[in-house]
mmCIF file of C-alpha atoms in Angstrom:
data_model
loop_
_atom_site.group_PDB
_atom_site.id
_atom_site.type_symbol
_atom_site.label_atom_id
_atom_site.label_comp_id
_atom_site.label_asym_id
_atom_site.label_seq_id
_atom_site.Cartn_x
_atom_site.Cartn_y
_atom_site.Cartn_z
ATOM 1 C CA MET N 1 120.289 -16.089 183.332
ATOM 2 C CA ARG N 2 122.462 -18.377 181.329
ATOM 3 C CA TYR N 3 125.891 -20.327 181.943
ATOM 4 C CA ARG N 4 129.464 -21.480 181.016
ATOM 5 C CA ILE N 5 131.520 -23.206 182.355
ATOM 6 C CA ILE N 6 134.712 -23.041 179.529
ATOM 7 C CA ALA N 7 136.817 -24.877 181.634
ATOM 8 C CA SER N 8 138.134 -24.640 184.849
ATOM 9 C CA GLY N 9 140.834 -26.485 186.955
ATOM 10 C CA SER N 10 144.591 -25.689 188.206
ATOM 11 C CA THR N 11 145.537 -25.437 184.508
ATOM 12 C CA GLY N 12 143.197 -22.795 183.452
ATOM 13 C CA ASN N 13 138.988 -20.670 184.787
ATOM 14 C CA SER N 14 136.792 -19.002 183.203
ATOM 15 C CA ILE N 15 133.113 -18.698 183.586
ATOM 16 C CA TYR N 16 130.421 -17.035 181.128
ATOM 17 C CA ILE N 17 127.461 -16.121 182.198
ATOM 18 C CA GLY N 18 124.964 -13.402 180.454
ATOM 19 C CA THR N 19 121.808 -12.397 179.915
ATOM 20 C CA ASP N 20 119.165 -11.578 176.637
ATOM 21 C CA GLN N 21 120.694 -7.849 177.607
ATOM 22 C CA HIS N 22 124.067 -8.292 178.905
ATOM 23 C CA HIS N 23 127.508 -10.984 178.358
ATOM 24 C CA PHE N 24 129.381 -11.760 181.108
ATOM 25 C CA LEU N 25 133.141 -13.456 182.223
ATOM 26 C CA VAL N 26 134.185 -14.445 185.090
ATOM 27 C CA ASP N 27 137.752 -14.716 184.763
ATOM 28 C CA ALA N 28 140.108 -15.641 181.515
ATOM 29 C CA GLY N 29 142.597 -18.267 182.908
ATOM 30 C CA LEU N 30 142.877 -19.661 179.538
ATOM 31 C CA SER N 31 144.275 -18.218 175.940
ATOM 32 C CA GLY N 32 141.934 -15.265 174.357
ATOM 33 C CA LYS N 33 141.722 -18.205 171.525
ATOM 34 C CA LYS N 34 140.321 -21.083 173.337
ATOM 35 C CA ILE N 35 137.835 -18.710 175.323
ATOM 36 C CA GLU N 36 137.194 -16.860 171.780
ATOM 37 C CA MET N 37 136.044 -20.557 171.064
ATOM 38 C CA GLY N 38 134.350 -21.313 173.721
ATOM 39 C CA LEU N 39 131.536 -18.248 173.728
ATOM 40 C CA LYS N 40 131.246 -18.397 169.674
ATOM 41 C CA GLU N 41 129.791 -21.835 170.202
ATOM 42 C CA ILE N 42 126.892 -21.010 172.116
ATOM 43 C CA GLY N 43 126.579 -18.004 169.683
ATOM 44 C CA VAL N 44 127.906 -14.815 172.067
ATOM 45 C CA ASN N 45 130.754 -12.353 170.534
ATOM 46 C CA PRO N 46 133.504 -11.579 172.214
ATOM 47 C CA LYS N 47 133.028 -8.056 171.339
ATOM 48 C CA ASP N 48 129.628 -8.341 173.092
ATOM 49 C CA LEU N 49 130.828 -9.166 176.807
ATOM 50 C CA ASN N 50 130.561 -6.058 178.695
ATOM 51 C CA GLY N 51 133.212 -7.270 181.769
ATOM 52 C CA ILE N 52 135.056 -9.540 182.633
ATOM 53 C CA PHE N 53 135.188 -9.750 186.943
ATOM 54 C CA ILE N 54 138.745 -11.648 187.838
ATOM 55 C CA THR N 55 138.510 -13.260 191.630
ATOM 56 C CA HIS N 56 142.397 -12.708 191.971
ATOM 57 C CA GLU N 57 145.496 -12.323 190.458
ATOM 58 C CA HIS N 58 146.669 -15.592 189.865
ATOM 59 C CA ASP N 59 147.863 -16.396 185.713
ATOM 60 C CA ASP N 60 144.996 -19.373 185.674
ATOM 61 C CA HIS N 61 142.353 -16.665 185.894
ATOM 62 C CA ILE N 62 143.759 -13.721 184.635
ATOM 63 C CA ARG N 63 146.254 -15.166 181.468
ATOM 64 C CA GLY N 64 144.210 -14.388 178.504
ATOM 65 C CA ILE N 65 142.507 -11.127 179.773
ATOM 66 C CA GLY N 66 145.498 -8.933 178.214
ATOM 67 C CA VAL N 67 144.612 -9.487 175.047
ATOM 68 C CA LEU N 68 140.938 -9.868 175.231
ATOM 69 C CA ALA N 69 140.842 -6.583 176.704
ATOM 70 C CA ARG N 70 143.379 -5.572 174.430
ATOM 71 C CA LYS N 71 141.133 -6.986 171.192
ATOM 72 C CA TYR N 72 137.856 -5.818 172.171
ATOM 73 C CA GLN N 73 137.566 -2.747 174.370
ATOM 74 C CA ILE N 74 136.196 -5.218 177.296
ATOM 75 C CA PRO N 75 136.175 -3.712 180.199
ATOM 76 C CA LEU N 76 138.105 -5.334 184.212
ATOM 77 C CA TYR N 77 136.452 -5.362 186.995
ATOM 78 C CA ALA N 78 138.185 -5.908 190.211
ATOM 79 C CA ASN N 79 139.232 -4.140 193.620
ATOM 80 C CA GLU N 80 141.969 -1.987 193.701
ATOM 81 C CA ARG N 81 144.689 -3.823 194.478
ATOM 82 C CA THR N 82 143.762 -7.117 192.424
ATOM 83 C CA LEU N 83 144.488 -4.441 189.402
ATOM 84 C CA ASN N 84 147.126 -3.621 190.923
ATOM 85 C CA GLY N 85 148.931 -6.593 191.242
ATOM 86 C CA LEU N 86 148.595 -7.961 188.148
ATOM 87 C CA PRO N 87 151.804 -9.597 186.016
ATOM 88 C CA SER N 88 153.249 -7.930 183.847
ATOM 89 C CA HIS N 89 153.015 -10.645 181.304
ATOM 90 C CA VAL N 90 149.273 -9.496 181.133
ATOM 91 C CA GLY N 91 150.481 -7.013 179.071
ATOM 92 C CA GLN N 92 149.755 -2.939 179.143
ATOM 93 C CA ILE N 93 146.289 -2.678 179.700
ATOM 94 C CA ASP N 94 144.576 1.015 178.647
ATOM 95 C CA GLU N 95 143.717 2.377 182.326
ATOM 96 C CA SER N 96 139.914 3.911 181.089
ATOM 97 C CA LEU N 97 139.392 -0.266 180.796
ATOM 98 C CA LYS N 98 140.082 -0.954 184.198
ATOM 99 C CA ARG N 99 137.248 -0.843 186.910
ATOM 100 C CA ILE N 100 137.978 -0.495 190.541
ATOM 101 C CA MET N 101 135.043 -2.841 192.850
ATOM 102 C CA ASP N 102 135.760 -2.315 196.154
ATOM 103 C CA THR N 103 135.005 -6.054 197.982
ATOM 104 C CA GLY N 104 131.963 -5.988 199.305
ATOM 105 C CA SER N 105 130.270 -3.576 196.563
ATOM 106 C CA VAL N 106 127.433 -4.085 194.042
ATOM 107 C CA ILE N 107 126.738 -3.516 190.335
ATOM 108 C CA GLU N 108 123.764 -3.252 188.826
ATOM 109 C CA PHE N 109 123.342 -3.994 184.852
ATOM 110 C CA GLY N 110 119.448 -3.209 184.297
ATOM 111 C CA ASN N 111 118.214 -6.264 186.262
ATOM 112 C CA LEU N 112 121.123 -8.352 186.409
ATOM 113 C CA GLN N 113 123.825 -7.526 189.827
ATOM 114 C CA ILE N 114 127.193 -8.633 190.832
ATOM 115 C CA GLU N 115 128.572 -8.671 193.881
ATOM 116 C CA SER N 116 131.667 -9.603 195.055
ATOM 117 C CA TYR N 117 132.409 -10.860 198.075
ATOM 118 C CA ALA N 118 135.711 -11.544 200.275
ATOM 119 C CA ILE N 119 137.306 -15.351 200.304
ATOM 120 C CA SER N 120 140.838 -17.010 201.815
ATOM 121 C CA HIS N 121 143.744 -17.327 199.104
ATOM 122 C CA ASP N 122 146.834 -16.772 198.797
ATOM 123 C CA ALA N 123 146.444 -13.779 196.374
ATOM 124 C CA VAL N 124 146.723 -9.587 197.103
ATOM 125 C CA GLU N 125 142.853 -9.314 197.974
ATOM 126 C CA PRO N 126 140.794 -12.228 196.608
ATOM 127 C CA VAL N 127 136.417 -12.682 196.301
ATOM 128 C CA GLY N 128 134.390 -14.508 194.874
ATOM 129 C CA TYR N 129 131.129 -13.296 193.010
ATOM 130 C CA LEU N 130 127.510 -13.129 193.206
ATOM 131 C CA PHE N 131 124.433 -12.678 189.910
ATOM 132 C CA ARG N 132 121.389 -11.988 190.968
ATOM 133 C CA HIS N 133 119.064 -12.321 188.016
ATOM 134 C CA GLN N 134 115.462 -11.681 189.374
ATOM 135 C CA ASP N 135 114.439 -13.990 192.522
ATOM 136 C CA LEU N 136 117.534 -16.405 191.319
ATOM 137 C CA GLN N 137 121.037 -16.771 192.692
ATOM 138 C CA LEU N 138 124.483 -17.803 191.136
ATOM 139 C CA SER N 139 126.976 -18.100 193.550
ATOM 140 C CA ILE N 140 131.202 -18.694 192.382
ATOM 141 C CA LEU N 141 133.104 -19.797 195.046
ATOM 142 C CA THR N 142 136.950 -21.115 194.102
ATOM 143 C CA ASP N 143 140.407 -20.871 195.259
ATOM 144 C CA SER N 144 139.428 -20.613 199.012
ATOM 145 C CA GLY N 145 141.307 -22.229 201.543
ATOM 146 C CA TYR N 146 138.548 -22.782 203.967
ATOM 147 C CA VAL N 147 134.538 -21.098 203.498
ATOM 148 C CA SER N 148 133.369 -18.766 206.553
ATOM 149 C CA GLU N 149 130.211 -18.794 208.514
ATOM 150 C CA LYS N 150 130.029 -15.105 206.601
ATOM 151 C CA MET N 151 130.640 -16.448 203.549
ATOM 152 C CA LYS N 152 128.315 -19.454 204.106
ATOM 153 C CA GLN N 153 125.378 -16.399 204.822
ATOM 154 C CA LYS N 154 126.385 -15.177 201.203
ATOM 155 C CA ILE N 155 126.009 -17.921 198.850
ATOM 156 C CA LYS N 156 123.238 -19.817 201.429
ATOM 157 C CA GLY N 157 120.768 -20.909 199.392
ATOM 158 C CA SER N 158 121.847 -20.203 195.891
ATOM 159 C CA ASP N 159 119.617 -21.565 192.571
ATOM 160 C CA ILE N 160 123.168 -21.991 190.976
ATOM 161 C CA LEU N 161 126.823 -22.948 192.991
ATOM 162 C CA ILE N 162 130.324 -23.642 191.048
ATOM 163 C CA PHE N 163 132.115 -25.104 193.582
ATOM 164 C CA GLU N 164 135.425 -25.494 194.506
ATOM 165 C CA ALA N 165 136.030 -29.668 195.488
ATOM 166 C CA ASN N 166 139.985 -29.053 194.567
ATOM 167 C CA HIS N 167 141.910 -32.284 196.198
ATOM 168 C CA ASP N 168 141.754 -35.160 197.756
ATOM 169 C CA VAL N 169 143.749 -35.663 200.825
ATOM 170 C CA GLU N 170 145.225 -38.233 200.664
ATOM 171 C CA MET N 171 146.003 -38.439 196.988
ATOM 172 C CA LEU N 172 147.131 -34.578 198.237
ATOM 173 C CA ARG N 173 149.770 -36.031 201.074
ATOM 174 C CA MET N 174 151.433 -39.111 199.254
ATOM 175 C CA SER N 175 152.311 -36.614 195.290
ATOM 176 C CA ARG N 176 155.371 -35.645 194.483
ATOM 177 C CA TYR N 177 154.805 -32.258 195.447
ATOM 178 C CA PRO N 178 157.185 -30.368 197.324
ATOM 179 C CA TRP N 179 155.671 -30.419 201.150
ATOM 180 C CA SER N 180 155.609 -25.928 200.749
ATOM 181 C CA VAL N 181 153.442 -26.373 197.981
ATOM 182 C CA LYS N 182 151.233 -29.429 200.144
ATOM 183 C CA GLN N 183 151.382 -27.092 202.968
ATOM 184 C CA ARG N 184 150.166 -24.107 201.296
ATOM 185 C CA ILE N 185 147.058 -25.948 199.916
ATOM 186 C CA LEU N 186 146.329 -27.717 202.420
ATOM 187 C CA GLY N 187 146.091 -24.154 204.858
ATOM 188 C CA ASP N 188 143.713 -21.658 204.951
ATOM 189 C CA SER N 189 144.854 -19.792 202.060
ATOM 190 C CA GLY N 190 144.803 -22.673 200.471
ATOM 191 C CA HIS N 191 141.778 -25.000 198.298
ATOM 192 C CA LEU N 192 139.154 -26.577 199.835
ATOM 193 C CA SER N 193 139.415 -30.376 199.598
ATOM 194 C CA ASN N 194 136.891 -32.691 198.256
ATOM 195 C CA GLU N 195 135.667 -33.306 202.132
ATOM 196 C CA ALA N 196 136.019 -29.262 203.045
ATOM 197 C CA SER N 197 133.962 -28.984 200.414
ATOM 198 C CA GLY N 198 130.954 -31.598 200.821
ATOM 199 C CA GLU N 199 130.771 -30.320 204.633
ATOM 200 C CA ALA N 200 130.286 -25.849 203.525
ATOM 201 C CA LEU N 201 128.143 -27.192 200.967
ATOM 202 C CA ALA N 202 125.698 -29.481 203.670
ATOM 203 C CA ASP N 203 125.385 -25.523 205.158
ATOM 204 C CA VAL N 204 124.563 -23.886 202.293
ATOM 205 C CA ILE N 205 122.266 -26.226 200.290
ATOM 206 C CA THR N 206 118.755 -25.366 200.523
ATOM 207 C CA SER N 207 115.607 -26.185 198.485
ATOM 208 C CA ASP N 208 116.144 -23.539 196.249
ATOM 209 C CA THR N 209 119.532 -25.172 195.650
ATOM 210 C CA GLN N 210 119.216 -27.049 192.053
ATOM 211 C CA LYS N 211 122.504 -27.992 190.973
ATOM 212 C CA VAL N 212 126.174 -27.905 192.013
ATOM 213 C CA PHE N 213 129.269 -27.606 189.731
ATOM 214 C CA LEU N 214 131.737 -28.599 191.615
ATOM 215 C CA ALA N 215 135.367 -26.664 190.081
ATOM 216 C CA HIS N 216 138.897 -26.268 190.185
ATOM 217 C CA LEU N 217 139.800 -29.584 190.753
ATOM 218 C CA SER N 218 143.202 -30.673 190.712
ATOM 219 C CA ARG N 219 144.414 -33.015 187.802
ATOM 220 C CA GLU N 220 146.965 -34.255 190.015
ATOM 221 C CA ASN N 221 145.610 -34.317 193.414
ATOM 222 C CA ASN N 222 141.721 -35.384 192.541
ATOM 223 C CA LEU N 223 139.239 -37.224 189.705
ATOM 224 C CA PRO N 224 135.970 -36.285 188.846
ATOM 225 C CA GLU N 225 134.427 -39.709 190.155
ATOM 226 C CA LEU N 226 136.003 -39.286 193.291
ATOM 227 C CA ALA N 227 134.705 -35.596 193.868
ATOM 228 C CA ARG N 228 131.890 -36.385 193.211
ATOM 229 C CA LEU N 229 131.691 -39.502 195.700
ATOM 230 C CA THR N 230 133.287 -37.771 198.009
ATOM 231 C CA VAL N 231 130.603 -34.547 198.324
ATOM 232 C CA ALA N 232 127.382 -37.114 197.447
ATOM 233 C CA THR N 233 128.337 -39.020 200.830
ATOM 234 C CA ILE N 234 128.848 -36.441 202.657
ATOM 235 C CA LEU N 235 125.776 -34.647 201.420
ATOM 236 C CA LYS N 236 123.625 -37.833 202.198
ATOM 237 C CA ASP N 237 124.501 -37.927 205.793
ATOM 238 C CA TYR N 238 123.257 -34.735 206.080
ATOM 239 C CA GLY N 239 119.816 -35.892 204.528
ATOM 240 C CA ILE N 240 120.590 -34.837 201.346
ATOM 241 C CA THR N 241 120.368 -36.877 198.304
ATOM 242 C CA GLU N 242 120.899 -36.468 194.072
ATOM 243 C CA LYS N 243 117.041 -36.411 193.986
ATOM 244 C CA ASP N 244 117.363 -33.066 195.616
ATOM 245 C CA VAL N 245 120.484 -31.462 193.706
ATOM 246 C CA GLN N 246 122.487 -32.342 191.175
ATOM 247 C CA ILE N 247 126.007 -32.660 191.283
ATOM 248 C CA MET N 248 128.113 -31.578 188.449
ATOM 249 C CA ASP N 249 131.400 -32.240 186.806
ATOM 250 C CA THR N 250 133.489 -29.377 185.347
ATOM 251 C CA TYR N 251 136.300 -29.382 183.070
ATOM 252 C CA HIS N 252 140.007 -28.076 182.719
ATOM 253 C CA ASP N 253 140.132 -29.225 178.511
ATOM 254 C CA LYS N 254 136.323 -28.802 177.831
ATOM 255 C CA PRO N 255 133.546 -26.758 178.566
ATOM 256 C CA THR N 256 130.518 -27.513 180.256
ATOM 257 C CA SER N 257 126.885 -27.066 178.278
ATOM 258 C CA LEU N 258 125.371 -23.598 178.325
ATOM 259 C CA GLU N 259 122.724 -24.385 181.092
ATOM 260 C CA GLU N 260 119.447 -21.683 181.381
ATOM 261 C CA LEU N 261 118.041 -20.568 185.283
ATOM 262 C CA LYS N 262 114.979 -19.091 184.767
ATOM 263 C CA GLU N 263 112.973 -20.090 187.334
ATOM 264 C CA LYS N 264 112.835 -21.403 190.960
ATOM 265 C CA ARG N 265 112.161 -25.112 190.938
ATOM 266 C CA ALA N 266 109.686 -26.175 192.770
ATOM 267 C CA ARG N 267 110.242 -26.669 196.676
ATOM 268 C CA ILE N 268 111.368 -30.085 198.196
ATOM 269 C CA LEU N 269 112.013 -30.112 201.415
ATOM 270 C CA PHE N 270 114.837 -31.677 203.304
#
């Protein structure tokens, strides 16, 4: 299973995940051109995409889906409320390309399983996704105001975690954002702070977990170094160090490198 975070942040989000047989995007919140470039750099032709899985209907996650779906006839997978809630600027999408995937359901493509699960965000029916290939799991959890025990059970022990660390609470409080926006971000249907991310990760990281990618960082209210330091400090308090798990950056303006998840790591006890 290979993966690349084409972009992650409040300005746009898209993740590539694929195997030798199948290729997918989770979200397409950038221009079609930028996503095409991010795929072609790793040798993936957009016409070979088997689907785009949509987490929710906010613009930074769906900006490019209309262009890509129409140009390459790519199916769009999401629950019915999300598909019905896509904004008009996405443009007309042929009904034959809309594939309803009920929240909590599983779709299989060969030996790759994709499962959606409910998260908490101010969208009509937001979800995260789990990608399972053989005995390996990559889990995506962004755009959630908190992490429930049910969410933790879904992602616990994942080999790879793409996990939100959106803001530093003090930076957000001191920012120029209107108070109503600050309340939204800090609320249960908003975004995870660095501290909340670290506390949740301490509950879901196991000896199987190889890497955690800190995702969806705010450009105004966070810094990659601060997010990484805050999360690492909290994990260290629980006895988890970067010798156990690698903490990785993501970027709003450039992709991560193409990574390959081939096998379970050697067991590390902590």
